[in-house]
Amino acid sequence: MAQVPQTFFDALAVRTWCGLALTALGRAREEIDAINVYPVADGDTGTNLYLTVESAAAAVEAVFAGHEAGSGRPKRPSLAEAVGAMAHGALIGARGNSGTILAQLLRGMAQVLAATDDTPHTDGPGLRLALRRAADSARQAVARPVEGTVLTVASAAADAAGAAEGDCGAVARAAYDGARTALAATPRQLAVLERAGVVDAGGRGLVAVLGALVETFTGEAPREVPTSLSGLHARVEAAEAPVEGAECGARGEAQVCTEGAAAPEEGGPAFEVIYLLEADDDAVDRLRQRLDALGDSLVVVGGDGLWNVHVHVDDAGAAVEAGVEAGRPYRIRITHFGAGDVHTARGERPPAERTQRAVVAVVPGEGLAGLYADAGATTVLARPGEPPASGELLHAVRRAHAREVVLLPNDADLRHTAAAAAEQARAEGIRVALIPTRSAVQGIAALAVHEPERRFDEDVVAMTSAAGATRYAEVTVALEQSWTTAGICQAGDVLGLIDGDVAVIGADVTATARTVLDRMLAAGGELVTIVLGDEAPQSVADRLEARVREAYLAVDTVVYRGGRQGSLVLIGVE
């Protein structure tokens, strides 16, 4: 069924575009994943772009739903509201290098289109300006821009749109054609693409998004885009002029490159770190400098106090700590690249063979995310009140890039969500074992005995046994009056939960934690694991350690800092 074209760029056009872009990326996801060889050959660019647009589309739908349900409000949001929701949704849901850049492209467009708040729509000239701002802002967000990537494709689209005359349909078509031509030329700009025989994956995704924009205004979907060099050869040869590339020119007495930086050569960081950050502009400027020194593929997008940070580093903990110093990082995702994907001639070949086995774990705090990542796990951060969806867990399983995956939900409430993700991953040919861990301390115990060299079943049994032998507890603060298994608690009371049930109601964090610890050790134990949240003073751990030394001579203690984990203290007893 043909799409009804939109005459102007208004809120309905934004909604239509997001839906069509999501559909287009859904069709092209596997194809784009397959040609992903730069900056890391980890085969997930299509998935990252899809998830980014999915978040943008959901935000737009939410603002439409709010207007349709609200009384006394217009039944349709303004253009400024719709593009603002699109940009915000993409920002908070951006995944990977390309997804983060796409989020900034959409934010750049929104900055122009939202300025038309006094009018219900914009026309061709307005769309031209929006595409120009998008390309420029995306390039500024990347610490070391490289030509032959999505940045080049975006710039070419903006250049072509700027030379177009007519309505939104004509401008969108020009942008699409310019992007398509630039995409065909990307192998000439990046040797890694030419050797692999493919075009840039991020650029291919942007062409799909721009194709959806054309369909929004014309009602017709553009022709398919070839991704191999054999399919593009004729277009590359027919190009009348080279696409904008790295240019060097004199400034003063120095010869400097005004565009681009050399692609990474050999080796490369082991971790991808992504987080949202609440911080002011000055702090973000300092953060950029620090992260640029720590690793590569640095992209920082956003503004107005909210940012999305993406970087590849060897020291994931240092990248997170830099965010803590700059402001308040959250939704932290740390992915450990498989050794075969990164440590050998990164970006110099097609996607690497999958590793044999990986662990994917949901963790409640930044500190634990770093701890798990250092142990080789792919992590998904769960903020209090914002549990990950099955799609996010499935994405993490795919990012682990392994034939066999052990999934640790670390929360009883996530068991069904994790089961759904595992089932979908199995349908994609990945062997997944779900260990029903109910707490991050059980996950730590399981990860401690993980041995990827032994048979999968044996490894899963050992990890399951270690998790099951670990009793878990947490100390938190009651938010409201409530009935509990230990009696009635009031807002502000300190609660001690053992194996998920409230066992102690107290007024002091240390005293409550000590009572919980004593009750757990009454049944025996050899090792106590204590994880302190950001709001718990170090003295709590010090006193608990002293209690164990004094009263339980044969028991060892280990303490970790968990970050913003929701609970004041997590306790595990093995």
mmCIF file with all atom_site columns, C-alpha atoms in Angstrom, residues 249-403:
data_model
loop_
_atom_site.group_PDB
_atom_site.id
_atom_site.type_symbol
_atom_site.label_atom_id
_atom_site.label_alt_id
_atom_site.label_comp_id
_atom_site.label_asym_id
_atom_site.label_entity_id
_atom_site.label_seq_id
_atom_site.pdbx_PDB_ins_code
_atom_site.Cartn_x
_atom_site.Cartn_y
_atom_site.Cartn_z
_atom_site.occupancy
_atom_site.B_iso_or_equiv
_atom_site.pdbx_formal_charge
_atom_site.auth_seq_id
_atom_site.auth_comp_id
_atom_site.auth_asym_id
_atom_site.auth_atom_id
_atom_site.pdbx_PDB_model_num
ATOM 1   C CA . GLY A 1 249 ? 45.745 23.519  3.730  1.00 0.00 ? 249 GLY A CA 1
ATOM 2   C CA . ALA A 1 250 ? 48.125 26.013  5.233  1.00 0.00 ? 250 ALA A CA 1
ATOM 3   C CA . ARG A 1 251 ? 47.207 27.942  8.338  1.00 0.00 ? 251 ARG A CA 1
ATOM 4   C CA . GLY A 1 252 ? 49.887 30.411  9.211  1.00 0.00 ? 252 GLY A CA 1
ATOM 5   C CA . GLU A 1 253 ? 53.101 28.448  8.696  1.00 0.00 ? 253 GLU A CA 1
ATOM 6   C CA . ALA A 1 254 ? 51.714 25.035  9.584  1.00 0.00 ? 254 ALA A CA 1
ATOM 7   C CA . GLN A 1 255 ? 50.263 22.463  7.189  1.00 0.00 ? 255 GLN A CA 1
ATOM 8   C CA . VAL A 1 256 ? 47.121 21.073  8.836  1.00 0.00 ? 256 VAL A CA 1
ATOM 9   C CA . CYS A 1 257 ? 44.349 18.707  7.841  1.00 0.00 ? 257 CYS A CA 1
ATOM 10  C CA . THR A 1 258 ? 41.001 20.472  7.950  1.00 0.00 ? 258 THR A CA 1
ATOM 11  C CA . GLU A 1 259 ? 38.953 17.267  7.599  1.00 0.00 ? 259 GLU A CA 1
ATOM 12  C CA . GLY A 1 260 ? 39.421 13.761  8.824  1.00 0.00 ? 260 GLY A CA 1
ATOM 13  C CA . ALA A 1 261 ? 42.051 11.752  10.581 1.00 0.00 ? 261 ALA A CA 1
ATOM 14  C CA . ALA A 1 262 ? 43.787 8.588   9.639  1.00 0.00 ? 262 ALA A CA 1
ATOM 15  C CA . ALA A 1 263 ? 41.938 5.393   10.357 1.00 0.00 ? 263 ALA A CA 1
ATOM 16  C CA . PRO A 1 264 ? 43.315 3.329   13.220 1.00 0.00 ? 264 PRO A CA 1
ATOM 17  C CA . GLU A 1 265 ? 46.027 0.941   12.252 1.00 0.00 ? 265 GLU A CA 1
ATOM 18  C CA . GLU A 1 266 ? 46.625 -2.174  14.335 1.00 0.00 ? 266 GLU A CA 1
ATOM 19  C CA . GLY A 1 267 ? 45.408 -3.159  17.750 1.00 0.00 ? 267 GLY A CA 1
ATOM 20  C CA . GLY A 1 268 ? 42.702 -1.243  19.490 1.00 0.00 ? 268 GLY A CA 1
ATOM 21  C CA . PRO A 1 269 ? 40.829 -0.768  22.750 1.00 0.00 ? 269 PRO A CA 1
ATOM 22  C CA . ALA A 1 270 ? 39.064 -3.764  24.277 1.00 0.00 ? 270 ALA A CA 1
ATOM 23  C CA . PHE A 1 271 ? 35.893 -2.077  25.555 1.00 0.00 ? 271 PHE A CA 1
ATOM 24  C CA . GLU A 1 272 ? 33.078 0.046   24.217 1.00 0.00 ? 272 GLU A CA 1
ATOM 25  C CA . VAL A 1 273 ? 31.701 2.375   26.895 1.00 0.00 ? 273 VAL A CA 1
ATOM 26  C CA . ILE A 1 274 ? 28.438 4.260   26.441 1.00 0.00 ? 274 ILE A CA 1
ATOM 27  C CA . TYR A 1 275 ? 26.513 6.306   28.988 1.00 0.00 ? 275 TYR A CA 1
ATOM 28  C CA . LEU A 1 276 ? 24.107 9.176   29.351 1.00 0.00 ? 276 LEU A CA 1
ATOM 29  C CA . LEU A 1 277 ? 25.524 12.107  31.277 1.00 0.00 ? 277 LEU A CA 1
ATOM 30  C CA . GLU A 1 278 ? 23.976 15.030  33.080 1.00 0.00 ? 278 GLU A CA 1
ATOM 31  C CA . ALA A 1 279 ? 26.631 17.759  33.034 1.00 0.00 ? 279 ALA A CA 1
ATOM 32  C CA . ASP A 1 280 ? 27.251 21.354  32.045 1.00 0.00 ? 280 ASP A CA 1
ATOM 33  C CA . ASP A 1 281 ? 29.068 22.384  28.879 1.00 0.00 ? 281 ASP A CA 1
ATOM 34  C CA . ASP A 1 282 ? 32.395 23.215  30.547 1.00 0.00 ? 282 ASP A CA 1
ATOM 35  C CA . ALA A 1 283 ? 32.536 19.835  32.262 1.00 0.00 ? 283 ALA A CA 1
ATOM 36  C CA . VAL A 1 284 ? 31.790 18.087  28.962 1.00 0.00 ? 284 VAL A CA 1
ATOM 37  C CA . ASP A 1 285 ? 34.602 19.975  27.232 1.00 0.00 ? 285 ASP A CA 1
ATOM 38  C CA . ARG A 1 286 ? 37.016 18.653  29.867 1.00 0.00 ? 286 ARG A CA 1
ATOM 39  C CA . LEU A 1 287 ? 35.511 15.186  29.565 1.00 0.00 ? 287 LEU A CA 1
ATOM 40  C CA . ARG A 1 288 ? 36.122 15.148  25.816 1.00 0.00 ? 288 ARG A CA 1
ATOM 41  C CA . GLN A 1 289 ? 39.809 15.917  26.350 1.00 0.00 ? 289 GLN A CA 1
ATOM 42  C CA . ARG A 1 290 ? 40.204 13.214  28.963 1.00 0.00 ? 290 ARG A CA 1
ATOM 43  C CA . LEU A 1 291 ? 38.373 10.505  27.014 1.00 0.00 ? 291 LEU A CA 1
ATOM 44  C CA . ASP A 1 292 ? 40.215 11.399  23.814 1.00 0.00 ? 292 ASP A CA 1
ATOM 45  C CA . ALA A 1 293 ? 43.452 10.644  25.652 1.00 0.00 ? 293 ALA A CA 1
ATOM 46  C CA . LEU A 1 294 ? 42.082 7.325   26.954 1.00 0.00 ? 294 LEU A CA 1
ATOM 47  C CA . GLY A 1 295 ? 40.898 5.774   23.690 1.00 0.00 ? 295 GLY A CA 1
ATOM 48  C CA . ASP A 1 296 ? 39.354 6.343   20.282 1.00 0.00 ? 296 ASP A CA 1
ATOM 49  C CA . SER A 1 297 ? 36.012 6.432   18.419 1.00 0.00 ? 297 SER A CA 1
ATOM 50  C CA . LEU A 1 298 ? 34.981 9.213   20.805 1.00 0.00 ? 298 LEU A CA 1
ATOM 51  C CA . VAL A 1 299 ? 31.582 10.747  20.104 1.00 0.00 ? 299 VAL A CA 1
ATOM 52  C CA . VAL A 1 300 ? 29.850 13.086  22.550 1.00 0.00 ? 300 VAL A CA 1
ATOM 53  C CA . VAL A 1 301 ? 26.410 14.280  21.479 1.00 0.00 ? 301 VAL A CA 1
ATOM 54  C CA . GLY A 1 302 ? 23.589 16.231  23.072 1.00 0.00 ? 302 GLY A CA 1
ATOM 55  C CA . GLY A 1 303 ? 23.365 19.499  24.942 1.00 0.00 ? 303 GLY A CA 1
ATOM 56  C CA . ASP A 1 304 ? 21.224 21.468  27.365 1.00 0.00 ? 304 ASP A CA 1
ATOM 57  C CA . GLY A 1 305 ? 22.613 19.461  30.262 1.00 0.00 ? 305 GLY A CA 1
ATOM 58  C CA . LEU A 1 306 ? 22.059 15.957  28.819 1.00 0.00 ? 306 LEU A CA 1
ATOM 59  C CA . TRP A 1 307 ? 24.679 14.118  26.768 1.00 0.00 ? 307 TRP A CA 1
ATOM 60  C CA . ASN A 1 308 ? 25.317 10.711  25.258 1.00 0.00 ? 308 ASN A CA 1
ATOM 61  C CA . VAL A 1 309 ? 28.947 9.620   25.515 1.00 0.00 ? 309 VAL A CA 1
ATOM 62  C CA . HIS A 1 310 ? 30.503 6.867   23.365 1.00 0.00 ? 310 HIS A CA 1
ATOM 63  C CA . VAL A 1 311 ? 34.165 5.801   23.418 1.00 0.00 ? 311 VAL A CA 1
ATOM 64  C CA . HIS A 1 312 ? 36.375 2.751   22.838 1.00 0.00 ? 312 HIS A CA 1
ATOM 65  C CA . VAL A 1 313 ? 38.949 2.271   25.623 1.00 0.00 ? 313 VAL A CA 1
ATOM 66  C CA . ASP A 1 314 ? 41.124 -0.325  27.323 1.00 0.00 ? 314 ASP A CA 1
ATOM 67  C CA . ASP A 1 315 ? 40.281 0.982   30.804 1.00 0.00 ? 315 ASP A CA 1
ATOM 68  C CA . ALA A 1 316 ? 36.484 0.959   31.056 1.00 0.00 ? 316 ALA A CA 1
ATOM 69  C CA . GLY A 1 317 ? 36.610 1.990   34.708 1.00 0.00 ? 317 GLY A CA 1
ATOM 70  C CA . ALA A 1 318 ? 38.611 5.121   33.908 1.00 0.00 ? 318 ALA A CA 1
ATOM 71  C CA . ALA A 1 319 ? 36.083 6.102   31.221 1.00 0.00 ? 319 ALA A CA 1
ATOM 72  C CA . VAL A 1 320 ? 33.232 5.778   33.711 1.00 0.00 ? 320 VAL A CA 1
ATOM 73  C CA . GLU A 1 321 ? 35.183 7.634   36.412 1.00 0.00 ? 321 GLU A CA 1
ATOM 74  C CA . ALA A 1 322 ? 35.759 10.493  33.964 1.00 0.00 ? 322 ALA A CA 1
ATOM 75  C CA . GLY A 1 323 ? 31.994 10.709  33.566 1.00 0.00 ? 323 GLY A CA 1
ATOM 76  C CA . VAL A 1 324 ? 31.489 10.739  37.332 1.00 0.00 ? 324 VAL A CA 1
ATOM 77  C CA . GLU A 1 325 ? 33.921 13.636  37.630 1.00 0.00 ? 325 GLU A CA 1
ATOM 78  C CA . ALA A 1 326 ? 32.084 15.525  34.878 1.00 0.00 ? 326 ALA A CA 1
ATOM 79  C CA . GLY A 1 327 ? 28.573 15.034  36.223 1.00 0.00 ? 327 GLY A CA 1
ATOM 80  C CA . ARG A 1 328 ? 26.069 12.209  36.723 1.00 0.00 ? 328 ARG A CA 1
ATOM 81  C CA . PRO A 1 329 ? 26.488 9.281   34.318 1.00 0.00 ? 329 PRO A CA 1
ATOM 82  C CA . TYR A 1 330 ? 23.745 6.667   34.060 1.00 0.00 ? 330 TYR A CA 1
ATOM 83  C CA . ARG A 1 331 ? 22.459 3.943   31.730 1.00 0.00 ? 331 ARG A CA 1
ATOM 84  C CA . ILE A 1 332 ? 26.056 2.843   31.463 1.00 0.00 ? 332 ILE A CA 1
ATOM 85  C CA . ARG A 1 333 ? 26.725 0.068   28.947 1.00 0.00 ? 333 ARG A CA 1
ATOM 86  C CA . ILE A 1 334 ? 30.139 -1.556  28.778 1.00 0.00 ? 334 ILE A CA 1
ATOM 87  C CA . THR A 1 335 ? 30.812 -4.106  26.045 1.00 0.00 ? 335 THR A CA 1
ATOM 88  C CA . HIS A 1 336 ? 33.938 -6.223  25.877 1.00 0.00 ? 336 HIS A CA 1
ATOM 89  C CA . PHE A 1 337 ? 34.961 -6.702  22.272 1.00 0.00 ? 337 PHE A CA 1
ATOM 90  C CA . GLY A 1 338 ? 35.867 -10.301 21.445 1.00 0.00 ? 338 GLY A CA 1
ATOM 91  C CA . ALA A 1 339 ? 39.630 -10.739 21.137 1.00 0.00 ? 339 ALA A CA 1
ATOM 92  C CA . GLY A 1 340 ? 39.202 -11.842 17.563 1.00 0.00 ? 340 GLY A CA 1
ATOM 93  C CA . ASP A 1 341 ? 37.228 -8.706  16.760 1.00 0.00 ? 341 ASP A CA 1
ATOM 94  C CA . VAL A 1 342 ? 39.568 -6.057  18.032 1.00 0.00 ? 342 VAL A CA 1
ATOM 95  C CA . HIS A 1 343 ? 43.078 -7.071  18.986 1.00 0.00 ? 343 HIS A CA 1
ATOM 96  C CA . THR A 1 344 ? 44.215 -8.109  15.527 1.00 0.00 ? 344 THR A CA 1
ATOM 97  C CA . ALA A 1 345 ? 44.356 -5.507  12.781 1.00 0.00 ? 345 ALA A CA 1
ATOM 98  C CA . ARG A 1 346 ? 41.130 -3.878  13.854 1.00 0.00 ? 346 ARG A CA 1
ATOM 99  C CA . GLY A 1 347 ? 39.116 -2.577  10.919 1.00 0.00 ? 347 GLY A CA 1
ATOM 100 C CA . GLU A 1 348 ? 41.367 -4.364  8.409  1.00 0.00 ? 348 GLU A CA 1
ATOM 101 C CA . ARG A 1 349 ? 39.052 -7.265  7.503  1.00 0.00 ? 349 ARG A CA 1
ATOM 102 C CA . PRO A 1 350 ? 35.423 -8.374  7.343  1.00 0.00 ? 350 PRO A CA 1
ATOM 103 C CA . PRO A 1 351 ? 33.602 -9.288  10.595 1.00 0.00 ? 351 PRO A CA 1
ATOM 104 C CA . ALA A 1 352 ? 35.640 -11.775 12.612 1.00 0.00 ? 352 ALA A CA 1
ATOM 105 C CA . GLU A 1 353 ? 34.625 -15.276 13.530 1.00 0.00 ? 353 GLU A CA 1
ATOM 106 C CA . ARG A 1 354 ? 32.519 -15.431 16.667 1.00 0.00 ? 354 ARG A CA 1
ATOM 107 C CA . THR A 1 355 ? 34.252 -16.219 19.919 1.00 0.00 ? 355 THR A CA 1
ATOM 108 C CA . GLN A 1 356 ? 33.268 -19.529 21.473 1.00 0.00 ? 356 GLN A CA 1
ATOM 109 C CA . ARG A 1 357 ? 31.659 -18.283 24.681 1.00 0.00 ? 357 ARG A CA 1
ATOM 110 C CA . ALA A 1 358 ? 30.670 -15.088 26.454 1.00 0.00 ? 358 ALA A CA 1
ATOM 111 C CA . VAL A 1 359 ? 28.819 -13.935 29.557 1.00 0.00 ? 359 VAL A CA 1
ATOM 112 C CA . VAL A 1 360 ? 26.111 -11.242 29.408 1.00 0.00 ? 360 VAL A CA 1
ATOM 113 C CA . ALA A 1 361 ? 25.045 -9.764  32.746 1.00 0.00 ? 361 ALA A CA 1
ATOM 114 C CA . VAL A 1 362 ? 22.574 -7.157  33.961 1.00 0.00 ? 362 VAL A CA 1
ATOM 115 C CA . VAL A 1 363 ? 24.156 -5.008  36.666 1.00 0.00 ? 363 VAL A CA 1
ATOM 116 C CA . PRO A 1 364 ? 22.643 -2.304  38.907 1.00 0.00 ? 364 PRO A CA 1
ATOM 117 C CA . GLY A 1 365 ? 25.523 0.164   39.155 1.00 0.00 ? 365 GLY A CA 1
ATOM 118 C CA . GLU A 1 366 ? 28.477 1.686   37.330 1.00 0.00 ? 366 GLU A CA 1
ATOM 119 C CA . GLY A 1 367 ? 31.047 0.197   39.669 1.00 0.00 ? 367 GLY A CA 1
ATOM 120 C CA . LEU A 1 368 ? 29.674 -3.296  39.208 1.00 0.00 ? 368 LEU A CA 1
ATOM 121 C CA . ALA A 1 369 ? 29.516 -2.716  35.465 1.00 0.00 ? 369 ALA A CA 1
ATOM 122 C CA . GLY A 1 370 ? 33.248 -2.047  35.478 1.00 0.00 ? 370 GLY A CA 1
ATOM 123 C CA . LEU A 1 371 ? 33.888 -5.074  37.706 1.00 0.00 ? 371 LEU A CA 1
ATOM 124 C CA . TYR A 1 372 ? 31.931 -7.396  35.436 1.00 0.00 ? 372 TYR A CA 1
ATOM 125 C CA . ALA A 1 373 ? 33.493 -5.918  32.302 1.00 0.00 ? 373 ALA A CA 1
ATOM 126 C CA . ASP A 1 374 ? 36.988 -6.385  33.710 1.00 0.00 ? 374 ASP A CA 1
ATOM 127 C CA . ALA A 1 375 ? 36.081 -10.061 34.147 1.00 0.00 ? 375 ALA A CA 1
ATOM 128 C CA . GLY A 1 376 ? 35.196 -10.217 30.456 1.00 0.00 ? 376 GLY A CA 1
ATOM 129 C CA . ALA A 1 377 ? 31.404 -9.931  30.632 1.00 0.00 ? 377 ALA A CA 1
ATOM 130 C CA . THR A 1 378 ? 29.196 -7.831  28.385 1.00 0.00 ? 378 THR A CA 1
ATOM 131 C CA . THR A 1 379 ? 27.065 -5.707  30.702 1.00 0.00 ? 379 THR A CA 1
ATOM 132 C CA . VAL A 1 380 ? 23.652 -4.067  30.596 1.00 0.00 ? 380 VAL A CA 1
ATOM 133 C CA . LEU A 1 381 ? 23.056 -1.392  33.223 1.00 0.00 ? 381 LEU A CA 1
ATOM 134 C CA . ALA A 1 382 ? 19.721 -1.445  35.045 1.00 0.00 ? 382 ALA A CA 1
ATOM 135 C CA . ARG A 1 383 ? 18.810 1.833   36.693 1.00 0.00 ? 383 ARG A CA 1
ATOM 136 C CA . PRO A 1 384 ? 16.373 1.822   39.628 1.00 0.00 ? 384 PRO A CA 1
ATOM 137 C CA . GLY A 1 385 ? 12.877 1.842   38.186 1.00 0.00 ? 385 GLY A CA 1
ATOM 138 C CA . GLU A 1 386 ? 14.163 1.397   34.619 1.00 0.00 ? 386 GLU A CA 1
ATOM 139 C CA . PRO A 1 387 ? 14.733 -2.329  34.005 1.00 0.00 ? 387 PRO A CA 1
ATOM 140 C CA . PRO A 1 388 ? 16.093 -3.241  30.568 1.00 0.00 ? 388 PRO A CA 1
ATOM 141 C CA . ALA A 1 389 ? 13.670 -4.602  27.984 1.00 0.00 ? 389 ALA A CA 1
ATOM 142 C CA . SER A 1 390 ? 14.137 -7.932  26.254 1.00 0.00 ? 390 SER A CA 1
ATOM 143 C CA . GLY A 1 391 ? 15.319 -6.124  23.124 1.00 0.00 ? 391 GLY A CA 1
ATOM 144 C CA . GLU A 1 392 ? 18.169 -4.535  25.069 1.00 0.00 ? 392 GLU A CA 1
ATOM 145 C CA . LEU A 1 393 ? 19.227 -7.910  26.468 1.00 0.00 ? 393 LEU A CA 1
ATOM 146 C CA . LEU A 1 394 ? 19.027 -9.459  23.002 1.00 0.00 ? 394 LEU A CA 1
ATOM 147 C CA . HIS A 1 395 ? 21.178 -6.642  21.657 1.00 0.00 ? 395 HIS A CA 1
ATOM 148 C CA . ALA A 1 396 ? 23.778 -7.345  24.359 1.00 0.00 ? 396 ALA A CA 1
ATOM 149 C CA . VAL A 1 397 ? 23.769 -11.046 23.456 1.00 0.00 ? 397 VAL A CA 1
ATOM 150 C CA . ARG A 1 398 ? 24.401 -10.135 19.830 1.00 0.00 ? 398 ARG A CA 1
ATOM 151 C CA . ARG A 1 399 ? 27.142 -7.694  20.826 1.00 0.00 ? 399 ARG A CA 1
ATOM 152 C CA . ALA A 1 400 ? 28.894 -10.452 22.762 1.00 0.00 ? 400 ALA A CA 1
ATOM 153 C CA . HIS A 1 401 ? 29.521 -12.010 19.328 1.00 0.00 ? 401 HIS A CA 1
ATOM 154 C CA . ALA A 1 402 ? 29.821 -15.566 20.615 1.00 0.00 ? 402 ALA A CA 1
ATOM 155 C CA . ARG A 1 403 ? 28.467 -18.968 19.668 1.00 0.00 ? 403 ARG A CA 1
#
